[in-house]
Short mmCIF file of C-alpha atoms and ligand atoms in Angstrom, two decimals:
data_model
loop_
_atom_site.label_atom_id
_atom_site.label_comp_id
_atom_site.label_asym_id
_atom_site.label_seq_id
_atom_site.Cartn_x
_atom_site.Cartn_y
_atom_site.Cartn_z
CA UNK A 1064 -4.83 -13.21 14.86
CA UNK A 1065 -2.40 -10.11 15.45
CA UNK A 1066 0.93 -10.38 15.86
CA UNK A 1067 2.05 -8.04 19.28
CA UNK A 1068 5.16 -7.20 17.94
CA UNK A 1069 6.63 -5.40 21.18
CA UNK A 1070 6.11 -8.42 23.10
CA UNK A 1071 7.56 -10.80 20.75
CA UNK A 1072 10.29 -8.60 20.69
CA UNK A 1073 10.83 -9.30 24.18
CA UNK A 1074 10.17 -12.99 24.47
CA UNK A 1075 12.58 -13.49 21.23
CA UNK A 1076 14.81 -11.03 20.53
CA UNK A 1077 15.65 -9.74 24.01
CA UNK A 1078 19.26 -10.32 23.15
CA UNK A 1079 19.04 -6.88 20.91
CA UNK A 1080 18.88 -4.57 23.80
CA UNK A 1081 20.73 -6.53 26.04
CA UNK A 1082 23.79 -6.12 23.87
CA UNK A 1083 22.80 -2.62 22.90
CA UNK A 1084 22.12 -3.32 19.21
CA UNK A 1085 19.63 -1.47 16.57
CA UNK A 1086 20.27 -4.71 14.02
CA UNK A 1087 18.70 -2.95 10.65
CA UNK A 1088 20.21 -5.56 8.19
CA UNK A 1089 17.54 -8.27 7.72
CA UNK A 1090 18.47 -8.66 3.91
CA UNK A 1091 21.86 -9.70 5.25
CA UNK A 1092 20.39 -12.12 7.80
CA UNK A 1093 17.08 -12.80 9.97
CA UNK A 1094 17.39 -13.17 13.42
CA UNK A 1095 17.21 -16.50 14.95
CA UNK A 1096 14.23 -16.32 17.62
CA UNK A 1097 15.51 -17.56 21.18
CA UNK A 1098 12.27 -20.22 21.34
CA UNK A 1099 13.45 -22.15 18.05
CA UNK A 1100 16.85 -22.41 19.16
CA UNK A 1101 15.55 -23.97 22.57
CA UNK A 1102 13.29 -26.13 20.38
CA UNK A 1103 16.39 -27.18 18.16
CA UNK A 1104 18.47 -27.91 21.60
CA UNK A 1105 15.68 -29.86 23.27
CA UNK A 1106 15.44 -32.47 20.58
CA UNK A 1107 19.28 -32.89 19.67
CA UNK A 1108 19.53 -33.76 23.83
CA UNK A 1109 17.31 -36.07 23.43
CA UNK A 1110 17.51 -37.89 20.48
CA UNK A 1111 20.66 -39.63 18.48
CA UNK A 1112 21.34 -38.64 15.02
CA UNK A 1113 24.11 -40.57 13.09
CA UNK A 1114 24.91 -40.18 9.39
CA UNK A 1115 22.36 -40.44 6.90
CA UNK A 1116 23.93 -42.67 4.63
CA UNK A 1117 24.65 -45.04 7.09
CA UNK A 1118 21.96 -48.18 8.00
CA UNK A 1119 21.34 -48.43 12.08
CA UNK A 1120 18.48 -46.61 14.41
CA UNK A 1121 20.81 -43.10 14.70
CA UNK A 1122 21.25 -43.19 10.77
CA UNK A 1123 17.55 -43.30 10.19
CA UNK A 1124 16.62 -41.03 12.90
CA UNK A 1125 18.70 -38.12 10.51
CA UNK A 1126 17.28 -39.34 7.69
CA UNK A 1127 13.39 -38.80 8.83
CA UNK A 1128 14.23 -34.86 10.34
CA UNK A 1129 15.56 -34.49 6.77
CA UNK A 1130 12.76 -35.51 5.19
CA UNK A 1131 10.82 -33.19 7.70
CA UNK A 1132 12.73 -30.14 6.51
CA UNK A 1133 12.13 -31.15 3.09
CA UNK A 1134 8.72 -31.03 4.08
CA UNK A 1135 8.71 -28.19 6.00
CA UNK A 1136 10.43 -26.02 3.14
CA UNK A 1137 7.43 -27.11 0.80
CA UNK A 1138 4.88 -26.05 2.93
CA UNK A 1139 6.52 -22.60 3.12
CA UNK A 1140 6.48 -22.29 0.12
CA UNK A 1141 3.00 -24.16 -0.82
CA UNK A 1142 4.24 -26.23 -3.05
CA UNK A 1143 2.69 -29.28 -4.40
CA UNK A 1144 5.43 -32.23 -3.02
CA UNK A 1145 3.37 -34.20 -6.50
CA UNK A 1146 5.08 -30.97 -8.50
CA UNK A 1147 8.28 -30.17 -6.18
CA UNK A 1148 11.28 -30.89 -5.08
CA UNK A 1149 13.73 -29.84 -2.29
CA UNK A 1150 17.58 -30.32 -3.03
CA UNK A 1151 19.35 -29.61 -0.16
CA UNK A 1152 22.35 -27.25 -0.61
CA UNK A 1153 24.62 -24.89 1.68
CA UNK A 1154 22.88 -21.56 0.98
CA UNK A 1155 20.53 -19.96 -1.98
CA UNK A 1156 24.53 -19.41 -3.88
CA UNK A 1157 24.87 -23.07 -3.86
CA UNK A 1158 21.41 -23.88 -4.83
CA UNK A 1159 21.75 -20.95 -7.75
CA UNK A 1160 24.87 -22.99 -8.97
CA UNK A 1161 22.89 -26.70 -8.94
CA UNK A 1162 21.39 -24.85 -11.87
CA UNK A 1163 23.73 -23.06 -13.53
CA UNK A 1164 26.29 -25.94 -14.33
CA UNK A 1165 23.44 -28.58 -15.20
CA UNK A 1166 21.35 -26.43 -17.19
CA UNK A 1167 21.56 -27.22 -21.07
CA UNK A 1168 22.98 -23.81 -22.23
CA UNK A 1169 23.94 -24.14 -25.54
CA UNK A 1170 23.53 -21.78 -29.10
CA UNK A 1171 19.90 -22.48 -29.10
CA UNK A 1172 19.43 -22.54 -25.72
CA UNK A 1173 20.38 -18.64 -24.03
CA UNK A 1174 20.08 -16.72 -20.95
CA UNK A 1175 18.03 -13.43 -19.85
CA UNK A 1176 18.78 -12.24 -16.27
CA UNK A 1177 17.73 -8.86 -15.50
CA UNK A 1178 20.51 -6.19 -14.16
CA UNK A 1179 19.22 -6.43 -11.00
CA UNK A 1180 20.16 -9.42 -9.48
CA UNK A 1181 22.91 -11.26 -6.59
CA UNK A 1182 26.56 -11.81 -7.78
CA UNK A 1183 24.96 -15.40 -7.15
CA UNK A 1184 23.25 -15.17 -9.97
CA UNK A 1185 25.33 -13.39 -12.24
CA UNK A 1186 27.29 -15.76 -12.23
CA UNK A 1187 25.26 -18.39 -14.26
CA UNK A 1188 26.49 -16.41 -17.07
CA UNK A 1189 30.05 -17.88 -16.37
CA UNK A 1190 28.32 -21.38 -17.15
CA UNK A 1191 26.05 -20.09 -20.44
CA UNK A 1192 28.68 -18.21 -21.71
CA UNK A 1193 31.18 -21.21 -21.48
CA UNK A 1194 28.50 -23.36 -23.20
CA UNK A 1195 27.87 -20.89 -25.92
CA UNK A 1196 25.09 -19.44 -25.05
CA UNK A 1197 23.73 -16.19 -25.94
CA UNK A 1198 23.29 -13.51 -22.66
CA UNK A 1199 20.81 -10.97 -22.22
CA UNK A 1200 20.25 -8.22 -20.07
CA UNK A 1201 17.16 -6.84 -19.23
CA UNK A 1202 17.71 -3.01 -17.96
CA UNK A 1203 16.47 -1.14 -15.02
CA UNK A 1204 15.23 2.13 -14.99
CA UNK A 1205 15.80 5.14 -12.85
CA UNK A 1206 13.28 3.65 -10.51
CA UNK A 1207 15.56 -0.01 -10.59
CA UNK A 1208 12.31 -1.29 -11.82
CA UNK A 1209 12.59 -3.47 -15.15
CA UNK A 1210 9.12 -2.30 -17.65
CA UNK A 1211 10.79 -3.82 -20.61
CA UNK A 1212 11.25 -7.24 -19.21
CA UNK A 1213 8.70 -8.86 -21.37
CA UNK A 1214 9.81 -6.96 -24.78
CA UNK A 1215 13.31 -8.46 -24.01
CA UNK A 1216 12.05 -11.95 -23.32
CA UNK A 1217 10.01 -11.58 -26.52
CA UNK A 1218 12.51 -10.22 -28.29
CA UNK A 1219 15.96 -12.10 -27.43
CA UNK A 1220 17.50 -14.83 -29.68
CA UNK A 1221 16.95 -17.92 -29.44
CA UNK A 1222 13.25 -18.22 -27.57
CA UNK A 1223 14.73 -21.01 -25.47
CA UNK A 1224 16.94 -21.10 -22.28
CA UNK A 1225 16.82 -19.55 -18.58
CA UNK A 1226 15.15 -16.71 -17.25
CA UNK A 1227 16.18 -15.26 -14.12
CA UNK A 1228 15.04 -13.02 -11.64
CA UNK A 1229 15.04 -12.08 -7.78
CA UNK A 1230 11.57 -11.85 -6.48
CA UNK A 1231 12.54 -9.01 -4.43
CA UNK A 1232 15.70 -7.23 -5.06
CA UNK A 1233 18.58 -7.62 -2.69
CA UNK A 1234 19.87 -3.83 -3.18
CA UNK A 1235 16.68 -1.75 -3.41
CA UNK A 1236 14.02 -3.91 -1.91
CA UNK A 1237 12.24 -3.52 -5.05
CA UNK A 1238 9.24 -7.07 -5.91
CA UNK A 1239 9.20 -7.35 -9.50
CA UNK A 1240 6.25 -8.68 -11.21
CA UNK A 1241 5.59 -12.14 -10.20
CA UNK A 1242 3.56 -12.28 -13.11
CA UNK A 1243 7.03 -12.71 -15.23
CA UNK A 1244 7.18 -16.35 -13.97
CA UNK A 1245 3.65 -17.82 -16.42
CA UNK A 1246 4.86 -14.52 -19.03
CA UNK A 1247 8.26 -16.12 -19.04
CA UNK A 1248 7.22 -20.10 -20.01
CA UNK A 1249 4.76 -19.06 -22.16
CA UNK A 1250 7.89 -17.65 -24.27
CA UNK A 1251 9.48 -20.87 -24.28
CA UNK A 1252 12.05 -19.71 -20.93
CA UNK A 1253 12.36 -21.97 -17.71
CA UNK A 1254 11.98 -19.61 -15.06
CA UNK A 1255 14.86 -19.30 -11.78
CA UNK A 1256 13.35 -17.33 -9.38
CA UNK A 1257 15.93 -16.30 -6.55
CA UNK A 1258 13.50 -15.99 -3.98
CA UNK A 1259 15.74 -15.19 -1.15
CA UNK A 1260 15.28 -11.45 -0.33
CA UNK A 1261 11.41 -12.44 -0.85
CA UNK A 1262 10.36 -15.00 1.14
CA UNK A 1263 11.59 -13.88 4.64
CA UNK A 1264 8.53 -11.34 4.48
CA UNK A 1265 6.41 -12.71 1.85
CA UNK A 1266 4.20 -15.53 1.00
CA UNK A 1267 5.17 -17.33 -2.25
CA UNK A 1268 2.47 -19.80 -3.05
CA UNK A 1269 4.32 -21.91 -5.53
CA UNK A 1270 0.34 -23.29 -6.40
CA UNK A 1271 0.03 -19.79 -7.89
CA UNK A 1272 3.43 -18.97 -9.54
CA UNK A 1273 5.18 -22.36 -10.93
CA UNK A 1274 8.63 -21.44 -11.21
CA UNK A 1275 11.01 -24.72 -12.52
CA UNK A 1276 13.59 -23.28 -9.63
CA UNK A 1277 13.44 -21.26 -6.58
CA UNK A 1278 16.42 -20.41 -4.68
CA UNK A 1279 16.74 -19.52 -0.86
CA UNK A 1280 18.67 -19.66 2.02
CA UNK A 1281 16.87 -20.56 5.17
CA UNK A 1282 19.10 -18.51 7.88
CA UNK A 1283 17.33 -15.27 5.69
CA UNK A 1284 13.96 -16.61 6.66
CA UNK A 1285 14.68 -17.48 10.22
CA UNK A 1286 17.78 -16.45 11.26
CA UNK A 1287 18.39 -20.30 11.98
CA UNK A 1288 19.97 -22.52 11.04
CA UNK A 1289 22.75 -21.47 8.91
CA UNK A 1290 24.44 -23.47 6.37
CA UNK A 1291 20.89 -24.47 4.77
CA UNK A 1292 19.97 -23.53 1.41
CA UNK A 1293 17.38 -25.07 -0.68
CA UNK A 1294 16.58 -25.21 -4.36
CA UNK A 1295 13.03 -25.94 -4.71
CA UNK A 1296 12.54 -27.39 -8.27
CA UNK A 1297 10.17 -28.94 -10.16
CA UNK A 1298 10.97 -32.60 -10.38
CA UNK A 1299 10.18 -32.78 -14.16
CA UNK A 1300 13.12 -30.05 -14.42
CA UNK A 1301 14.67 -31.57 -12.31
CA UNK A 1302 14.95 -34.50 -14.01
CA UNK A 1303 15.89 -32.60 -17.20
CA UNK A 1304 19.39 -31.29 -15.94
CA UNK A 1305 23.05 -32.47 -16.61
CA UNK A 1306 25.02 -32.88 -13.81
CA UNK A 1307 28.62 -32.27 -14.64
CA UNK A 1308 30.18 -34.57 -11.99
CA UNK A 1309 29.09 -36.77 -9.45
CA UNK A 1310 30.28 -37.18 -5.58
CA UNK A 1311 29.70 -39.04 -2.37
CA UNK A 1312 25.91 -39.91 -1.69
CA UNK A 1313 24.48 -38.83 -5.02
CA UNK A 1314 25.32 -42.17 -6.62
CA UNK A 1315 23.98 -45.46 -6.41
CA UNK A 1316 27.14 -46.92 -7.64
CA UNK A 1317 30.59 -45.82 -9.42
CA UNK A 1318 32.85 -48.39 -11.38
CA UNK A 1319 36.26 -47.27 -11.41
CA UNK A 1320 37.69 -50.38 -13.76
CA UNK A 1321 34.74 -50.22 -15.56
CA UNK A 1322 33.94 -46.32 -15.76
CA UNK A 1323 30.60 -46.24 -15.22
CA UNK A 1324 28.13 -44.20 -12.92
CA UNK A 1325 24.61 -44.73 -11.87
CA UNK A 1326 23.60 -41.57 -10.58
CA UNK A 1327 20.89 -41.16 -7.76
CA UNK A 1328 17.59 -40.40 -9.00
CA UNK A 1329 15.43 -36.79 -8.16
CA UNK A 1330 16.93 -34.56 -5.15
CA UNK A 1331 19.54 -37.09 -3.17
CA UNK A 1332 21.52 -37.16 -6.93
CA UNK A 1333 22.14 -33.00 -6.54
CA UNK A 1334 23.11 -33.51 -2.98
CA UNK A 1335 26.67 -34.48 -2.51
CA UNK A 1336 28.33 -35.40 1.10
CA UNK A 1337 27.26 -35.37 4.03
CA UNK A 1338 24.34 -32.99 4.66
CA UNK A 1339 24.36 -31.21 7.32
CA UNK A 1340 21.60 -33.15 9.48
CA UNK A 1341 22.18 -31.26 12.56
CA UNK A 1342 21.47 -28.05 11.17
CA UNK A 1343 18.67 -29.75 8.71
CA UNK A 1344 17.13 -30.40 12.13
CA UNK A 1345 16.07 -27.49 13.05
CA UNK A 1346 14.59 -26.28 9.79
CA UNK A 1347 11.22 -26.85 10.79
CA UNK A 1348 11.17 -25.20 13.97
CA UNK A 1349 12.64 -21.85 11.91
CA UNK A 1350 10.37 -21.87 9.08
CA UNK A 1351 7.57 -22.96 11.57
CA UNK A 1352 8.35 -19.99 14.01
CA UNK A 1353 8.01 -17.26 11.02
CA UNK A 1354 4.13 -19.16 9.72
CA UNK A 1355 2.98 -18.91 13.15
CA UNK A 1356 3.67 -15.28 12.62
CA UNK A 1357 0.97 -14.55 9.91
CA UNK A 1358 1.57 -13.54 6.78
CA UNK A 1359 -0.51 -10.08 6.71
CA UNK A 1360 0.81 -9.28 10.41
CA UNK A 1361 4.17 -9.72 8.79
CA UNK A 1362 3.54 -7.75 5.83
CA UNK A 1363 2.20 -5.26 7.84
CA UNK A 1364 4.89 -4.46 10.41
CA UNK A 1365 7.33 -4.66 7.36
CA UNK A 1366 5.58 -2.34 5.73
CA UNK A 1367 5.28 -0.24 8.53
CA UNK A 1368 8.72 0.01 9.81
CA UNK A 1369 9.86 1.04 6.48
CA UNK A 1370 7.87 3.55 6.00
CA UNK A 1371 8.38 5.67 8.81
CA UNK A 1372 12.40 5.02 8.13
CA UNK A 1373 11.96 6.36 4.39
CA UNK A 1374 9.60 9.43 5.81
CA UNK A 1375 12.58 10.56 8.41
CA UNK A 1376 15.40 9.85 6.06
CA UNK A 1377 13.87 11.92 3.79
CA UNK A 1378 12.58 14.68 6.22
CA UNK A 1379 16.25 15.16 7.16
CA UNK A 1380 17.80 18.24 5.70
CA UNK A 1381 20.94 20.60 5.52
CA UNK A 1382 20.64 24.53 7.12
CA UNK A 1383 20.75 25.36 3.55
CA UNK A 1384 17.32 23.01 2.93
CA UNK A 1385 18.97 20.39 1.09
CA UNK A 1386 18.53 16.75 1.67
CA UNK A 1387 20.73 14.79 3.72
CA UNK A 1388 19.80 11.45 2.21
CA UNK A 1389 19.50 10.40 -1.05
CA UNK A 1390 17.22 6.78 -1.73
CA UNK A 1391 17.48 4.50 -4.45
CA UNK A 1392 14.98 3.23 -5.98
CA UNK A 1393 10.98 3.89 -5.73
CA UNK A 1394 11.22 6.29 -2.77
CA UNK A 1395 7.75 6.53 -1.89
CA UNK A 1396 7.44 5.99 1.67
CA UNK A 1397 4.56 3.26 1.03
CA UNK A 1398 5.12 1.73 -2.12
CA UNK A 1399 3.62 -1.37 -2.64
CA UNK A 1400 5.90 -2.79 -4.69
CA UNK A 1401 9.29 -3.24 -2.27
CA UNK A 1402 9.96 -5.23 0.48
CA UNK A 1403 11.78 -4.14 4.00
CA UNK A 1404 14.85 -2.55 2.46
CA UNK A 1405 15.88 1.09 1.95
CA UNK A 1406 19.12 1.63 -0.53
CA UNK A 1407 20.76 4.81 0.43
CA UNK A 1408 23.37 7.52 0.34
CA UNK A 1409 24.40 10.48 2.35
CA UNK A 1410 24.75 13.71 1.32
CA UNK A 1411 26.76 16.99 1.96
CA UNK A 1412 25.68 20.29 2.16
CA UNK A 1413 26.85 20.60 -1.12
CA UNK A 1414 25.16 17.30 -2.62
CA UNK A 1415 28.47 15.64 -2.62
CA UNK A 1416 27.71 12.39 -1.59
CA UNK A 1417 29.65 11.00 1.22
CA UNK A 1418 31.86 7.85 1.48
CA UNK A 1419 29.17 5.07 2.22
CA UNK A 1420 32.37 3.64 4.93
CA UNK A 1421 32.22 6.91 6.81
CA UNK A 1422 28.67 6.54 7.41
CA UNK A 1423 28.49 2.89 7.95
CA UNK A 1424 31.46 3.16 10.89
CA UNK A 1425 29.25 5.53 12.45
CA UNK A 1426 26.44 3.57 12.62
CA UNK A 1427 28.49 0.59 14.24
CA UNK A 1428 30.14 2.93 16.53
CA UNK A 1429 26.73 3.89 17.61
CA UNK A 1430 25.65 0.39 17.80
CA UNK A 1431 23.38 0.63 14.38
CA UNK A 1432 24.00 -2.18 12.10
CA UNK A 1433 23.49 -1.39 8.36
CA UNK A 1434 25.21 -2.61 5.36
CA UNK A 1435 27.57 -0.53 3.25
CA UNK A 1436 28.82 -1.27 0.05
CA UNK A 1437 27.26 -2.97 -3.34
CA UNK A 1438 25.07 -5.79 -1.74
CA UNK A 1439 27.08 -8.16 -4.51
CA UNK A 1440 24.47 -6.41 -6.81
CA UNK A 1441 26.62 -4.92 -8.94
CA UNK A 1442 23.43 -4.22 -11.99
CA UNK A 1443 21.23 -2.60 -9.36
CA UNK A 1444 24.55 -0.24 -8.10
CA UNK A 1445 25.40 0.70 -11.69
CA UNK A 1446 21.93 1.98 -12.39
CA UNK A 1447 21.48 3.75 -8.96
CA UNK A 1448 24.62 5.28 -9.15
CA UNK A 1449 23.77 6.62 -12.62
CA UNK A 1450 27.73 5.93 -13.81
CA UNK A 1451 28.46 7.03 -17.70
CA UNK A 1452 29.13 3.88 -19.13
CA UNK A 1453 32.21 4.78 -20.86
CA UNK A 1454 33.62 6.14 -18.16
CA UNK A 1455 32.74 3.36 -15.60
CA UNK A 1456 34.44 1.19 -18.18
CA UNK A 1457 37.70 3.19 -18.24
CA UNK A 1458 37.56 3.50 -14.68
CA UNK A 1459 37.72 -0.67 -14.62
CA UNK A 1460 40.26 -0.87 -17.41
CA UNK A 1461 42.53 1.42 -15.36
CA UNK A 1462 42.26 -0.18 -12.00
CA UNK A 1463 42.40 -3.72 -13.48
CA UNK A 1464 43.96 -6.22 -11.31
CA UNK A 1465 44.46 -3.23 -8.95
CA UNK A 1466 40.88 -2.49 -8.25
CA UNK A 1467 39.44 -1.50 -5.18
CA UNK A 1468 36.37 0.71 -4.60
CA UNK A 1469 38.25 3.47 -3.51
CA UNK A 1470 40.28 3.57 -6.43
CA UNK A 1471 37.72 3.14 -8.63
CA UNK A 1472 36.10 5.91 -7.17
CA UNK A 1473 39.29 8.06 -7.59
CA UNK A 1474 39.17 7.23 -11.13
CA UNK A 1475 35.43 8.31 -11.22
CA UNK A 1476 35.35 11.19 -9.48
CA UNK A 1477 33.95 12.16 -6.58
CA UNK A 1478 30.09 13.66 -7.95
CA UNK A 1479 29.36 9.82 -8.13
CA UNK A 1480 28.68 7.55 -5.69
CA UNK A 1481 30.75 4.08 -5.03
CA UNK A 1482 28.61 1.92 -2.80
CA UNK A 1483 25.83 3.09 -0.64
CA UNK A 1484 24.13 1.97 2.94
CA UNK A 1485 21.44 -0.36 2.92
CA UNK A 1486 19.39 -0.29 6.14
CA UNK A 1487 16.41 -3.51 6.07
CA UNK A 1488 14.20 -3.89 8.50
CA UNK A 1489 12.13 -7.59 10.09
CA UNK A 1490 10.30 -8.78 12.08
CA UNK A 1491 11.81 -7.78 15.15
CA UNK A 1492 12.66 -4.03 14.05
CA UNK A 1493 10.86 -1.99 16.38
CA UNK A 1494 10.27 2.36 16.41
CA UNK A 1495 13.41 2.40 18.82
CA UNK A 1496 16.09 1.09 16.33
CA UNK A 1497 14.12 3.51 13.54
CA UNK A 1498 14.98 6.47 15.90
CA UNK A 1499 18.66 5.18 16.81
CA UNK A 1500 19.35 4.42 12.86
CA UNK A 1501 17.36 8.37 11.95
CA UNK A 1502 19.94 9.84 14.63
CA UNK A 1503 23.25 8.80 13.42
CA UNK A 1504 22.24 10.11 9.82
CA UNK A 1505 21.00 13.00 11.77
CA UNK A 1506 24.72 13.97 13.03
CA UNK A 1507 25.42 14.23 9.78
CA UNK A 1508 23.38 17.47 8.76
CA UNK A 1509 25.01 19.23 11.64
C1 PLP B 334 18.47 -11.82 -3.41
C2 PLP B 334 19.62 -12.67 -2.94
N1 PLP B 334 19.99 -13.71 -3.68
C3 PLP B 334 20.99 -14.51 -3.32
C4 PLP B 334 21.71 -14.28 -2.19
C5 PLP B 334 22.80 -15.20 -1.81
O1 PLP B 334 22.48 -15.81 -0.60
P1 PLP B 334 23.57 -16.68 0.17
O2 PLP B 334 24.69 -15.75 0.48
O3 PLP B 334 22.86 -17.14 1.40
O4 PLP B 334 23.98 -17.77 -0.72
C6 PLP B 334 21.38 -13.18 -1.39
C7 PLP B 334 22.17 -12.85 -0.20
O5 PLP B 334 22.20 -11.77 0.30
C8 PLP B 334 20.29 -12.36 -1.77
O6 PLP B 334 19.93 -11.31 -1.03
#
């Protein structure tokens, strides 16, 4: 059935116009729709929900809409519950770092990441690197697209360890191959997919890709509730990490005279404290909304809406016929291959590109909300921004402990660009917040 997107809009997001807003920053955040929060209220006014790890009525009652957003989180993502598990964690960072610091990293035992991926998971390198573990990069192109992923894979020392990847890219909207996940294990890799730019707007049937992990945070997919991540794993890897520490609820008992520890077997031994039932509550309702949605009327709209932004960005030009915008990434206004997000600068007259702050104030002033900056995907920014290497480098050694983007960019000179906008659109973007975001980079070629 098809989606009527204007009238959704208007039973769910009414809340945009009311306050004035064109929200264009869906990679950031969904938006919650009004009915699931109503949903979400209705049940916590009528029910009683204690702590899980206590025994009485209250106490179970949390423990059972748990398990329903464990359940509800594998039937987003079709996974087979014989084949998956759902830890619980805080957001798709958190679930990242379950990995990361139980993962067997070792000399024989490495890590490939491609240069396109979330500070989040950049960061596991912290973890292989302290364990002795070789790191590889796999490099983007000028497109931020990765073609030598598999010769890297095939090619890196030892054959063994972690591969990860975003399913969609955070900065550039970009979908790599999905394929990589079956190329990857049948290298000898475990795969990580972060899947959280992806799966707000796409269908990952984890029947057809078998990633060991998948990260995501469920406030990107719905908007609500926040403070929910989930690491979807398969229990037989699972099973195969080293926790280094233990904590409240993830044990079945601790001897302090006696130091021992009898750790908690499959997902409750990864989640530590309290969860955060309330909020676990309302998972279903979320994830539920966004299904009833269907997946092609999704895609669709998505695709859509960012077209017609990347057509009008680009038809925007200078008296003197130059562009005013400059896109990163594959800039074909329907390319298959990238999600709801458009990675961009603004230029002078003169090509000079402008500070990304100048533009992004502008925006807010005028009530457009876009992103400005790196998108904590620092890989993705260094190839878009095409920085010499050495000079990149001396530009860090130089602001050191000092560093902030503007002095970086001092140091680098003003031809290239430090940060850019990011605008992304969902599934409540409609033609009127295209024309609002179009019109403040408009004011720029005057
Ligand atoms: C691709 C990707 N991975 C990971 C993250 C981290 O998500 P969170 O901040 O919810 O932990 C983000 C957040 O923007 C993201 O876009």
């Amino acid at each position: 059935m098809l989606t009527d997107f204007a009238t959704l809009r208007a039973r769910e997001f009414a809340r945009l116009d009311d306050n004035g807003q064109a929200y264009l920053d869906y990679t950031g955040s969904a938006l919650y729709p009004a009915s699931a929060v109503r949903r979400h209220l209705a049940l916590l006014e009528r029910r009683v929900f204690g702590n899980p790890h206590s025994h009485h009525a209250p106490s179970e009652a949390s423990t059972a809409v748990i398990d329903a957003a464990r359940q509800a989180v594998l039937e987003y993502l079709d996974a087979d519950p014989a084949v998956y598990t759902v830890v619980f964690t805080a957001n798709a960072s958190a679930a990242v770092k379950v990995v990361a610091e139980a993962f067997p990293f070792g000399p024989e035992c490495g890590l490939v990441l491609t240069s396109d991926n979330h500070n989040s998971v950049n960061g596991i390198r912290e973890f292989a690197r302290r364990a002795g573990a070789p790191v590889r990069y796999v490099p983007l192109d000028d497109h931020l697209q990765c073609p030598t992923a598999l010769e890297v894979l095939g090619s890196a020392q030892p054959r063994r360890g972690l591969f990860a990847f975003p399913a969609q890219s955070n900065f550039s909207g970009v979908r790599h191959p999905l394929t990589w996940v079956a190329e990857a294990r049948a290298r000898g890799y475990q795969v990580l997919l972060d899947a959280a730019a992806f799966v707000p707007t796409c269908r990952l049937s984890l029947r057809e890709v078998e990633p060991d992990f998948v990260a995501l945070s469920i406030y990107k997919v719905a908007g609500y509730p926040t403070g929910v991540g989930a690491l979807v794993v398969k229990s037989i890897a699972l099973a195969a990490l080293h926790r280094p520490w233990f904590g409240g609820g993830s044990v079945d008992f601790v001897s302090v005279r006696h130091n021992r520890v009898k750790r908690r077997p499959g997902a409750d031994g990864f989640e530590d404290g309290t969860p955060d039932f309330l909020a676990m509550s309302a998972v279903p309702f979320g994830l539920q909304f966004v299904c009833d949605l269907g997946w092609n009327n999704v895609r669709d709209h998505v695709g859509r809406c960012r077209s017609d932004l990347v057509a009008r960005l680009q038809a925007l030009a200078h008296h003197n016929g130059r562009p005013v915008v400059r896109i990163y990434g594959p800039s074909e206004t329907t390319a298959a291959g990238v999600g709801g997000t458009v990675a961009f600068n603004v230029l002078g007259p003169d090509a000079v590109v402008l500070p990304y702050g100048v533009v992004e104030a502008r925006a807010a002033a005028a009530g457009v909300a876009l992103r400005g900056g790196c998108f904590c995907n620092p890989g993705a920014a260094e190839a878009a921004f095409g920085w010499p290497a050495d000079r990149s480098g001396r530009c860090l050694d130089a602001t050191a402990d000092d560093f902030t983007p503007a002095r970086f960019s001092q140091c680098l000179g003003d031809e290239w660009a430090v940060g850019a906008l990011r605008a992304s659109v969902g599934v409540a973007t409609n033609t009127r917040d295209i024309d609002r975001a179009v019109e403040v980079i408009r004011t720029f070629a005057r």
